[in-house]
Tab-separated table of C-alpha atoms and ligand atoms in Angstrom:
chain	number	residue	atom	x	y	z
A	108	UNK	CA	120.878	141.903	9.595
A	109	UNK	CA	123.862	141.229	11.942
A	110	UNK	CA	126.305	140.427	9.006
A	111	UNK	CA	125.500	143.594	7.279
A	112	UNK	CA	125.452	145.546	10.467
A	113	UNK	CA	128.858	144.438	11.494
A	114	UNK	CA	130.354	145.268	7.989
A	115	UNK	CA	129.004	148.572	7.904
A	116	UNK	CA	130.380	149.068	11.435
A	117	UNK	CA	133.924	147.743	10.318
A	118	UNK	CA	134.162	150.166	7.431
A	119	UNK	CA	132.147	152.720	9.867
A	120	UNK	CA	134.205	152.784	13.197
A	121	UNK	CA	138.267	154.740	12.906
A	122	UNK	CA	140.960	153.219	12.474
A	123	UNK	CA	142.355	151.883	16.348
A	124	UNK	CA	144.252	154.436	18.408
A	125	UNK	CA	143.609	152.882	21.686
A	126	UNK	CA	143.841	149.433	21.333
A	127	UNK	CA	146.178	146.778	19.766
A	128	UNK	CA	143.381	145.212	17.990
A	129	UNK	CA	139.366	146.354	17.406
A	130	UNK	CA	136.440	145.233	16.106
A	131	UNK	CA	136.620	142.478	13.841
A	132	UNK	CA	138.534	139.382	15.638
A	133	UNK	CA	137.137	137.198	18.181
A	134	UNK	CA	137.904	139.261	20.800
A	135	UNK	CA	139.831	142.804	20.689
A	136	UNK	CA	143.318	143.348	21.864
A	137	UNK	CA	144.031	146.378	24.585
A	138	UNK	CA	147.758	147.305	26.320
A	139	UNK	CA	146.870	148.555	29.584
A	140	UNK	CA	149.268	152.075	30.126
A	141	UNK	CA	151.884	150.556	32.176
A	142	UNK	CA	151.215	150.950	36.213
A	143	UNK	CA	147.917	152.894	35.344
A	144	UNK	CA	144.678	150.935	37.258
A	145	UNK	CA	141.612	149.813	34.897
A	146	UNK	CA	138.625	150.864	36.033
A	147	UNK	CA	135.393	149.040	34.039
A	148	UNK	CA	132.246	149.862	34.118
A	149	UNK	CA	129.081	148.336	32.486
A	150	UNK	CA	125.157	149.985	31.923
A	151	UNK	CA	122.086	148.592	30.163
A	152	UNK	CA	119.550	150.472	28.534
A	153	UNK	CA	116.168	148.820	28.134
A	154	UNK	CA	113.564	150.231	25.766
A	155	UNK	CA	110.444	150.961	27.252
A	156	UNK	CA	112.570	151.258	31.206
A	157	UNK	CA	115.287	154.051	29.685
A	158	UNK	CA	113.974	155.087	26.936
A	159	UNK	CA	111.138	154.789	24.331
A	160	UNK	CA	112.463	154.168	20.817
A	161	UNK	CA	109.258	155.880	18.942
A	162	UNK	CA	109.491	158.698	20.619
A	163	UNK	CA	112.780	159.486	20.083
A	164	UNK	CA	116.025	159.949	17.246
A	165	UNK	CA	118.190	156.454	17.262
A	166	UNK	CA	121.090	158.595	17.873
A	167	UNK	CA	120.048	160.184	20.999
A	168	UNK	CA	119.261	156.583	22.485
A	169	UNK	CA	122.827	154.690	20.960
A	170	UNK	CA	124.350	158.351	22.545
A	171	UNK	CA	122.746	157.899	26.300
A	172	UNK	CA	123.811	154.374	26.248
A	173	UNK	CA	127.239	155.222	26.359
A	174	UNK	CA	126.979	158.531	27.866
A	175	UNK	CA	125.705	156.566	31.117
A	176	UNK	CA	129.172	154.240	31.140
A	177	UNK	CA	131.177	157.418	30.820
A	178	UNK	CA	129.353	159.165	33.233
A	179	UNK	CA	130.259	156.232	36.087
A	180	UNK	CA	134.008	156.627	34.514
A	181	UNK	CA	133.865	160.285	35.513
A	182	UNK	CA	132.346	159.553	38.726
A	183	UNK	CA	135.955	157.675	39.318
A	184	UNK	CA	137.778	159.851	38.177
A	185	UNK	CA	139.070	157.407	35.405
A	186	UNK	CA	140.027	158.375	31.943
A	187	UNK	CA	138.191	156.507	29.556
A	188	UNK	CA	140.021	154.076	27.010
A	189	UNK	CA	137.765	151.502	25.291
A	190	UNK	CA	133.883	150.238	24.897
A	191	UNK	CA	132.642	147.501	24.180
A	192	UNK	CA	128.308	147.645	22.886
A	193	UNK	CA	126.413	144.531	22.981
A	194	UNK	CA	122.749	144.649	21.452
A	195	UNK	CA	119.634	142.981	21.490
A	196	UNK	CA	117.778	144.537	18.115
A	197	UNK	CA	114.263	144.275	17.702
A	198	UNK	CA	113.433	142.039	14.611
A	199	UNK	CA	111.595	144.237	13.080
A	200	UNK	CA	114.052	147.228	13.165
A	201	UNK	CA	116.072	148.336	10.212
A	202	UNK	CA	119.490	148.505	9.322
A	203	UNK	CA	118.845	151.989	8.731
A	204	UNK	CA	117.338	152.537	12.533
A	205	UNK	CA	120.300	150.068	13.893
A	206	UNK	CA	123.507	151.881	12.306
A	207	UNK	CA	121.762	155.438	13.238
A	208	UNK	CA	121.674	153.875	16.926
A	209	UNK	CA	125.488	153.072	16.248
A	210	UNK	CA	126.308	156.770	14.613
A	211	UNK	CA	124.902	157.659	18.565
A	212	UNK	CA	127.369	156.114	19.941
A	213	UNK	CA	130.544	156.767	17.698
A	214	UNK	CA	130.101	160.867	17.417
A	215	UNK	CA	130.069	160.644	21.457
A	216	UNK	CA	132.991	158.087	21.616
A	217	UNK	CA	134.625	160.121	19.080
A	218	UNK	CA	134.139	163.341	21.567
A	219	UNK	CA	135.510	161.941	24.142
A	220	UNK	CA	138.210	159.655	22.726
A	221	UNK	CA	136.990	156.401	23.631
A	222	UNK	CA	137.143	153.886	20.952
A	223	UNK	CA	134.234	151.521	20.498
A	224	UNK	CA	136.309	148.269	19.784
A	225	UNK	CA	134.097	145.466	19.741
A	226	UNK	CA	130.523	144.267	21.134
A	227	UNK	CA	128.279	141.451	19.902
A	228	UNK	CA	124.582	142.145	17.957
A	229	UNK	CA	121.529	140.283	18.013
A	230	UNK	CA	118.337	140.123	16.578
A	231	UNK	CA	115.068	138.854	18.906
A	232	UNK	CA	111.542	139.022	19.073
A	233	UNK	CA	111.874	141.730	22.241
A	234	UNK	CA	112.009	144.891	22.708
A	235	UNK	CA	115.878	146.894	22.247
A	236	UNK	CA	118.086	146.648	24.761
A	237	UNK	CA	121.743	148.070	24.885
A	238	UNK	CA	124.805	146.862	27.415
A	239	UNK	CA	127.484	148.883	27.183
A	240	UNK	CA	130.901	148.206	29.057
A	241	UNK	CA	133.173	150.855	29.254
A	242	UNK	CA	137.006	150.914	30.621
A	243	UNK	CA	138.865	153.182	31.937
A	244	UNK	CA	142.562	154.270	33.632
A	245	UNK	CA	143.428	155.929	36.391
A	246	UNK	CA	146.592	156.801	38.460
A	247	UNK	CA	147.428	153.759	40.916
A	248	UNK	CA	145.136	154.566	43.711
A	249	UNK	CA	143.557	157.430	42.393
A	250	UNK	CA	140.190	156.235	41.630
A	251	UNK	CA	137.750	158.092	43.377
A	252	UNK	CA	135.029	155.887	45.455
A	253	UNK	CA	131.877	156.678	47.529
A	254	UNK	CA	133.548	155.365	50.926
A	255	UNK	CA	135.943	158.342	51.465
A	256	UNK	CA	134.183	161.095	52.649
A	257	UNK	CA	134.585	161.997	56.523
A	258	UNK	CA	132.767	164.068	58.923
A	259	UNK	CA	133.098	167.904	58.348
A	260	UNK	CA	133.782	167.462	54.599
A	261	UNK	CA	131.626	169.668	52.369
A	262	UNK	CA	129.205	168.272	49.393
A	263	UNK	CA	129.420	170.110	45.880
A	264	UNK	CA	127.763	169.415	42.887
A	265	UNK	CA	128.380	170.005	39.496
A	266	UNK	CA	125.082	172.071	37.014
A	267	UNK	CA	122.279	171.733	38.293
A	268	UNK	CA	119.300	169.258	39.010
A	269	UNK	CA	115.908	168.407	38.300
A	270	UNK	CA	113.493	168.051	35.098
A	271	UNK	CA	115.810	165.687	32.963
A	272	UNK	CA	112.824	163.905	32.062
A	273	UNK	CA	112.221	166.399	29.711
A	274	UNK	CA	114.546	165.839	27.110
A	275	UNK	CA	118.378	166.136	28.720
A	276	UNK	CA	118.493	162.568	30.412
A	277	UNK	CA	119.426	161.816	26.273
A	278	UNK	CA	121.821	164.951	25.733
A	279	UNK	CA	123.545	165.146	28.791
A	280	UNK	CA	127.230	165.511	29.016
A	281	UNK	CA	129.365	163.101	30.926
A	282	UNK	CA	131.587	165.269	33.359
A	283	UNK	CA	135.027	163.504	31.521
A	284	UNK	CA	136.884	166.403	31.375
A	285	UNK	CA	135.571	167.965	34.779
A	286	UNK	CA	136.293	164.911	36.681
A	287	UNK	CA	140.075	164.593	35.416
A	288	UNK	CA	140.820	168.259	35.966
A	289	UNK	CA	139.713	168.156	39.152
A	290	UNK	CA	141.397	164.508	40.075
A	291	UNK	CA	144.909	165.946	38.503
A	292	UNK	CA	144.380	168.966	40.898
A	293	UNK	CA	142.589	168.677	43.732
A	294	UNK	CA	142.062	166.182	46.853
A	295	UNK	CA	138.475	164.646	46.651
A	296	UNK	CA	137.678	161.983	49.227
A	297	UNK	CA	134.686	161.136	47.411
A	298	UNK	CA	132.534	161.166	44.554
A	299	UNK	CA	129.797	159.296	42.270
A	300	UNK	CA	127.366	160.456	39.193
A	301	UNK	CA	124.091	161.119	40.119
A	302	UNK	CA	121.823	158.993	37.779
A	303	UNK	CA	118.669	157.754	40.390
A	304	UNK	CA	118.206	161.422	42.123
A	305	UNK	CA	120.182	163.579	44.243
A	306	UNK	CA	118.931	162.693	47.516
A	307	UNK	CA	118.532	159.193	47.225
A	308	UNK	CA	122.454	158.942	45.815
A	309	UNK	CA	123.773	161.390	48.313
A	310	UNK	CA	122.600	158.890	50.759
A	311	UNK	CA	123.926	156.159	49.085
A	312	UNK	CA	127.252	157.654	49.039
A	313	UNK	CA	127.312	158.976	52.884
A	314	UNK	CA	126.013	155.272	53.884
A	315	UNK	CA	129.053	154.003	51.368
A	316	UNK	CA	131.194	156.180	53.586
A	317	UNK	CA	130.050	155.066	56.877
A	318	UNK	CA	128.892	158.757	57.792
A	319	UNK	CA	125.688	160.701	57.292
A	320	UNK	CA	125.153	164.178	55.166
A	321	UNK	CA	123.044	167.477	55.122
A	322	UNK	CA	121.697	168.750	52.421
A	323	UNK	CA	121.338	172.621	52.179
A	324	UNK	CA	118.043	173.129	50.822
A	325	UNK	CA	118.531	176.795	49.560
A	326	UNK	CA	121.585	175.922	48.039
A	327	UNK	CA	120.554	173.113	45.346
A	328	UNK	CA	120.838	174.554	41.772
A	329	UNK	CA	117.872	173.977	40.439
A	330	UNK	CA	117.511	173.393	36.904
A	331	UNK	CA	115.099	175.503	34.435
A	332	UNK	CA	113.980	171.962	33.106
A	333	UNK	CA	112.584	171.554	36.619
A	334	UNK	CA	111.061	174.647	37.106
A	335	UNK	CA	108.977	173.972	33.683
A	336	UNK	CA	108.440	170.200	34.952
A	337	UNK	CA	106.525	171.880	38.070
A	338	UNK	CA	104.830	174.753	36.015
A	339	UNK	CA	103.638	171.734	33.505
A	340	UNK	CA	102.283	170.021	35.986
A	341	UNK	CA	100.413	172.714	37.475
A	342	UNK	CA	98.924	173.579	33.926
A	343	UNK	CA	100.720	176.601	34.144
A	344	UNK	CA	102.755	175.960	30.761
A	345	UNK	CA	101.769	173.702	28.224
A	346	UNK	CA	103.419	170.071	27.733
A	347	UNK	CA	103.034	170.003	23.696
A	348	UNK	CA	106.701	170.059	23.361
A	349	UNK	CA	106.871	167.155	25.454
A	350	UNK	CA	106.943	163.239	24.316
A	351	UNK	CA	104.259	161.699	24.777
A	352	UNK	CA	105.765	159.346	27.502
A	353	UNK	CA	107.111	162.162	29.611
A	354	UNK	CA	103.859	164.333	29.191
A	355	UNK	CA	102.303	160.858	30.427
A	356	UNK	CA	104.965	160.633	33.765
A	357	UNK	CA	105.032	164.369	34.485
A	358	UNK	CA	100.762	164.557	34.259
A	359	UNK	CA	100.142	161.311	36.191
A	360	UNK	CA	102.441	161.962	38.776
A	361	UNK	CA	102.094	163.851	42.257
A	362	UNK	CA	102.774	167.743	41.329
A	363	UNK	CA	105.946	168.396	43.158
A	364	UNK	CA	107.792	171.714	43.709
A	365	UNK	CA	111.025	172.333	41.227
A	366	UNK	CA	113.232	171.679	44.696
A	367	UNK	CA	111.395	167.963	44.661
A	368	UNK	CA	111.936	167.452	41.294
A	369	UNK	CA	115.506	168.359	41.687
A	370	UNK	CA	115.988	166.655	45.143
A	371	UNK	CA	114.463	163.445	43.143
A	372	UNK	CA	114.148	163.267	39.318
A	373	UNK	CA	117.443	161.519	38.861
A	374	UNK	CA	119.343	161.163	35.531
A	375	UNK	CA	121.204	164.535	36.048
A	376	UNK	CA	124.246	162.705	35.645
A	377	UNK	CA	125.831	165.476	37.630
A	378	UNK	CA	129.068	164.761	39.639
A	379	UNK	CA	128.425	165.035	43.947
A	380	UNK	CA	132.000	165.847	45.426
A	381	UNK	CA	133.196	164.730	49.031
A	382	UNK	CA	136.074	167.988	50.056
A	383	UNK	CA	137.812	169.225	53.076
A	384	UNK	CA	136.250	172.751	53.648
A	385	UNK	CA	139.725	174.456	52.480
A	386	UNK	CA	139.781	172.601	48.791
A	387	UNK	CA	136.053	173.173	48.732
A	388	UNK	CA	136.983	177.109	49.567
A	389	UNK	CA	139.829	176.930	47.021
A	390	UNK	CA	137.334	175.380	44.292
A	391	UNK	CA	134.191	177.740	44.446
A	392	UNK	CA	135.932	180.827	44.756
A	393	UNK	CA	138.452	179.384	41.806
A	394	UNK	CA	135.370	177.931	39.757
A	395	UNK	CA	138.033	175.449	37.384
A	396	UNK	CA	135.538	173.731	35.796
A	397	UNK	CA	132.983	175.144	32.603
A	398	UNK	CA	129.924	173.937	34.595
A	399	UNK	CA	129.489	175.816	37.655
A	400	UNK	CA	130.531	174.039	41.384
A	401	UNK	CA	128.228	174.868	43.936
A	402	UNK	CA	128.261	174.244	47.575
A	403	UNK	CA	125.256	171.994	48.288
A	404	UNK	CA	125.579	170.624	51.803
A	405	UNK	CA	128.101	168.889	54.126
A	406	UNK	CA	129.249	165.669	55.928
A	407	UNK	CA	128.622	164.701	59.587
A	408	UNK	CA	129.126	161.831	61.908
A	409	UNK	CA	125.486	160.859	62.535
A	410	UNK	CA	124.119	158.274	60.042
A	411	UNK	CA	121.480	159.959	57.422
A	412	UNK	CA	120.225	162.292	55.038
A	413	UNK	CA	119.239	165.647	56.429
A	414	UNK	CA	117.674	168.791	54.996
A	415	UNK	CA	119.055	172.004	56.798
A	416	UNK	CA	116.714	174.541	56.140
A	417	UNK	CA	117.928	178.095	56.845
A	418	UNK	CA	119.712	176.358	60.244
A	419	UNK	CA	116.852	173.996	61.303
A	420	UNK	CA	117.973	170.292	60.878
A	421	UNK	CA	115.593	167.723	60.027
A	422	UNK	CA	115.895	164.026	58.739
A	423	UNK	CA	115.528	163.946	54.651
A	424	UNK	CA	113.445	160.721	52.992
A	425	UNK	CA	115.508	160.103	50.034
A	426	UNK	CA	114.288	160.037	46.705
A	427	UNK	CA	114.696	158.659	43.577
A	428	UNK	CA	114.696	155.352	41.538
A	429	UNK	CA	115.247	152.226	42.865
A	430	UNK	CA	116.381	149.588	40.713
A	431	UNK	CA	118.743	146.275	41.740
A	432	UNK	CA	121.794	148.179	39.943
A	433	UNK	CA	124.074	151.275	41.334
B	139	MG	MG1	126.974	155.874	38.917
């Protein structure tokens, strides 16, 4: 299985563009861009944690297990160059199942001009499991981190949150080409991807940054997938379009208002921006980007998440998923 799966990958995968040397040797050869930084990144997917294989295409999971690794590359701001896939394959999948996992990943790398240039497969008696590394370049210095936003700054957000769990936490789109256009023309402090839930990583980055942040309550975009996720759970629409294992999460959970599910759901993948009010100004009246920016809250000295709510100030619990990784 992993001879025939690497053979059909070597024929499969382009020719290299962005490295010396791909797939195919014992290791793969890159040349850094001279005085550019690297910026690397790595994500695993876990069937049964991320994702449940019978439930859904191959594609859609080999495609979110990249999309996560370029979604932390956006979050920095870094240009992405190279990935590298290791897999642990059920035994009792099929080449057929395993290179449709692989097609995933190449029609995403392939969007986004990353090449996939090497990895390592094996086959085990567990469940599938996929470790992706991804690297990427930035400017010297340029990377954008979650320790630089300051008092006074204002928060935007890319789209808009809430109700992934319905089918876009495996067809979102990394913000690539948002991130870069904004990092070639604007001053950001800060920034990260929100994958665990928008409170819970706002306060992650505002703790990162050593200061504490508001969230405007009216202003979240809320997205339609989490105004159905509420109406679902209140019986209000049916689930039948739903798999089975997010019919199984929405229905057995607490019904929670579309602003919980977005303030919590996590796996938006949305970027969270840290910007002096007058770049914020220039950017939401500008509106650079194809997904909309929207003003969602601000910076301040006290340590914290709060919720203003139409002027009142009050201390947010943040929510989300907690796991050991960031
Ligand atoms: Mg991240």
């Amino acid at each position: 299985m992993e001879r025939e799966l690497l053979d059909w990958l070597r024929a499969r995968l382009p020719k290299s563009r962005r490295t010396v040397l791909g797939v195919g040797d014992d290791a793969a050869i890159l040349r850094p861009t001279p005085s550019k930084e690297l910026i690397v990144t790595t994500d695993m997917l876990m069937e049964g944690v991320d994702f449940v294989l019978a439930e859904n295409e191959p594609e859609l999971i080999g495609r979110k297990a990249l999309a996560v690794n370029l979604s932390d590359l956006a979050a920095m701001a870094a240009e992405p160059v190279a990935a590298f896939a290791s897999v642990a394959l059920p035994n009792s999948m099929s080449v057929e199942t395993a290179q449709r996992i692989c097609e995933g990943m190449i029609a995403l790398a392939e969007e986004f001009n990353v090449e996939l240039a090497g990895g390592d497969t094996n086959t085990w008696s567990g469940q599938l499991c996929l470790s992706i590394t991804a690297l990427g370049e930035t400017p010297p210095g340029r990377a954008w981190r979650r320790s630089g936003a300051r008092p006074g700054d204002l928060l935007l957000a890319t789209g808009a949150f809430g109700g992934s769990l319905l089918a876009r936490h495996l067809h979102f789109i990394p913000r690539i080409r948002e991130a870069l256009l904004l990092a070639g023309d604007y001053d950001i402090h800060a920034a990260m991807d929100v994958s665990d839930g928008l409170s819970l990583d706002l306060s992650r980055l505002a703790r990162e940054s050593g200061c504490g942040a508001v969230l405007e309550l009216n202003a979240v975009p809320i997205h339609d997938d989490a105004y159905r996720a509420a109406r679902i759970q209140l019986g209000e629409e049916s689930s039948d379009s739903l798999s089975p294992t997010a019919k199984s999460v929405l229905l057995n959970s607490k019904n929670r208002t579309p602003l919980e599910h977005a303030l919590g759901d996590g796996e938006d993948f949305e970027l969270l921006l840290a910007v002096a009010p007058d770049v914020a100004e220039r950017l939401l009246v500008s509106q650079p980007l194809e997904v909309q920016l929207t003003r969602i809250g601000r910076f301040l000295e006290q340590p914290g998440l709060f919720a203003d709510l139409e002027g009142e100030i009050v201390p947010l619990e943040p929510r989300g998923y907690e796991h050991g990784g960031g």
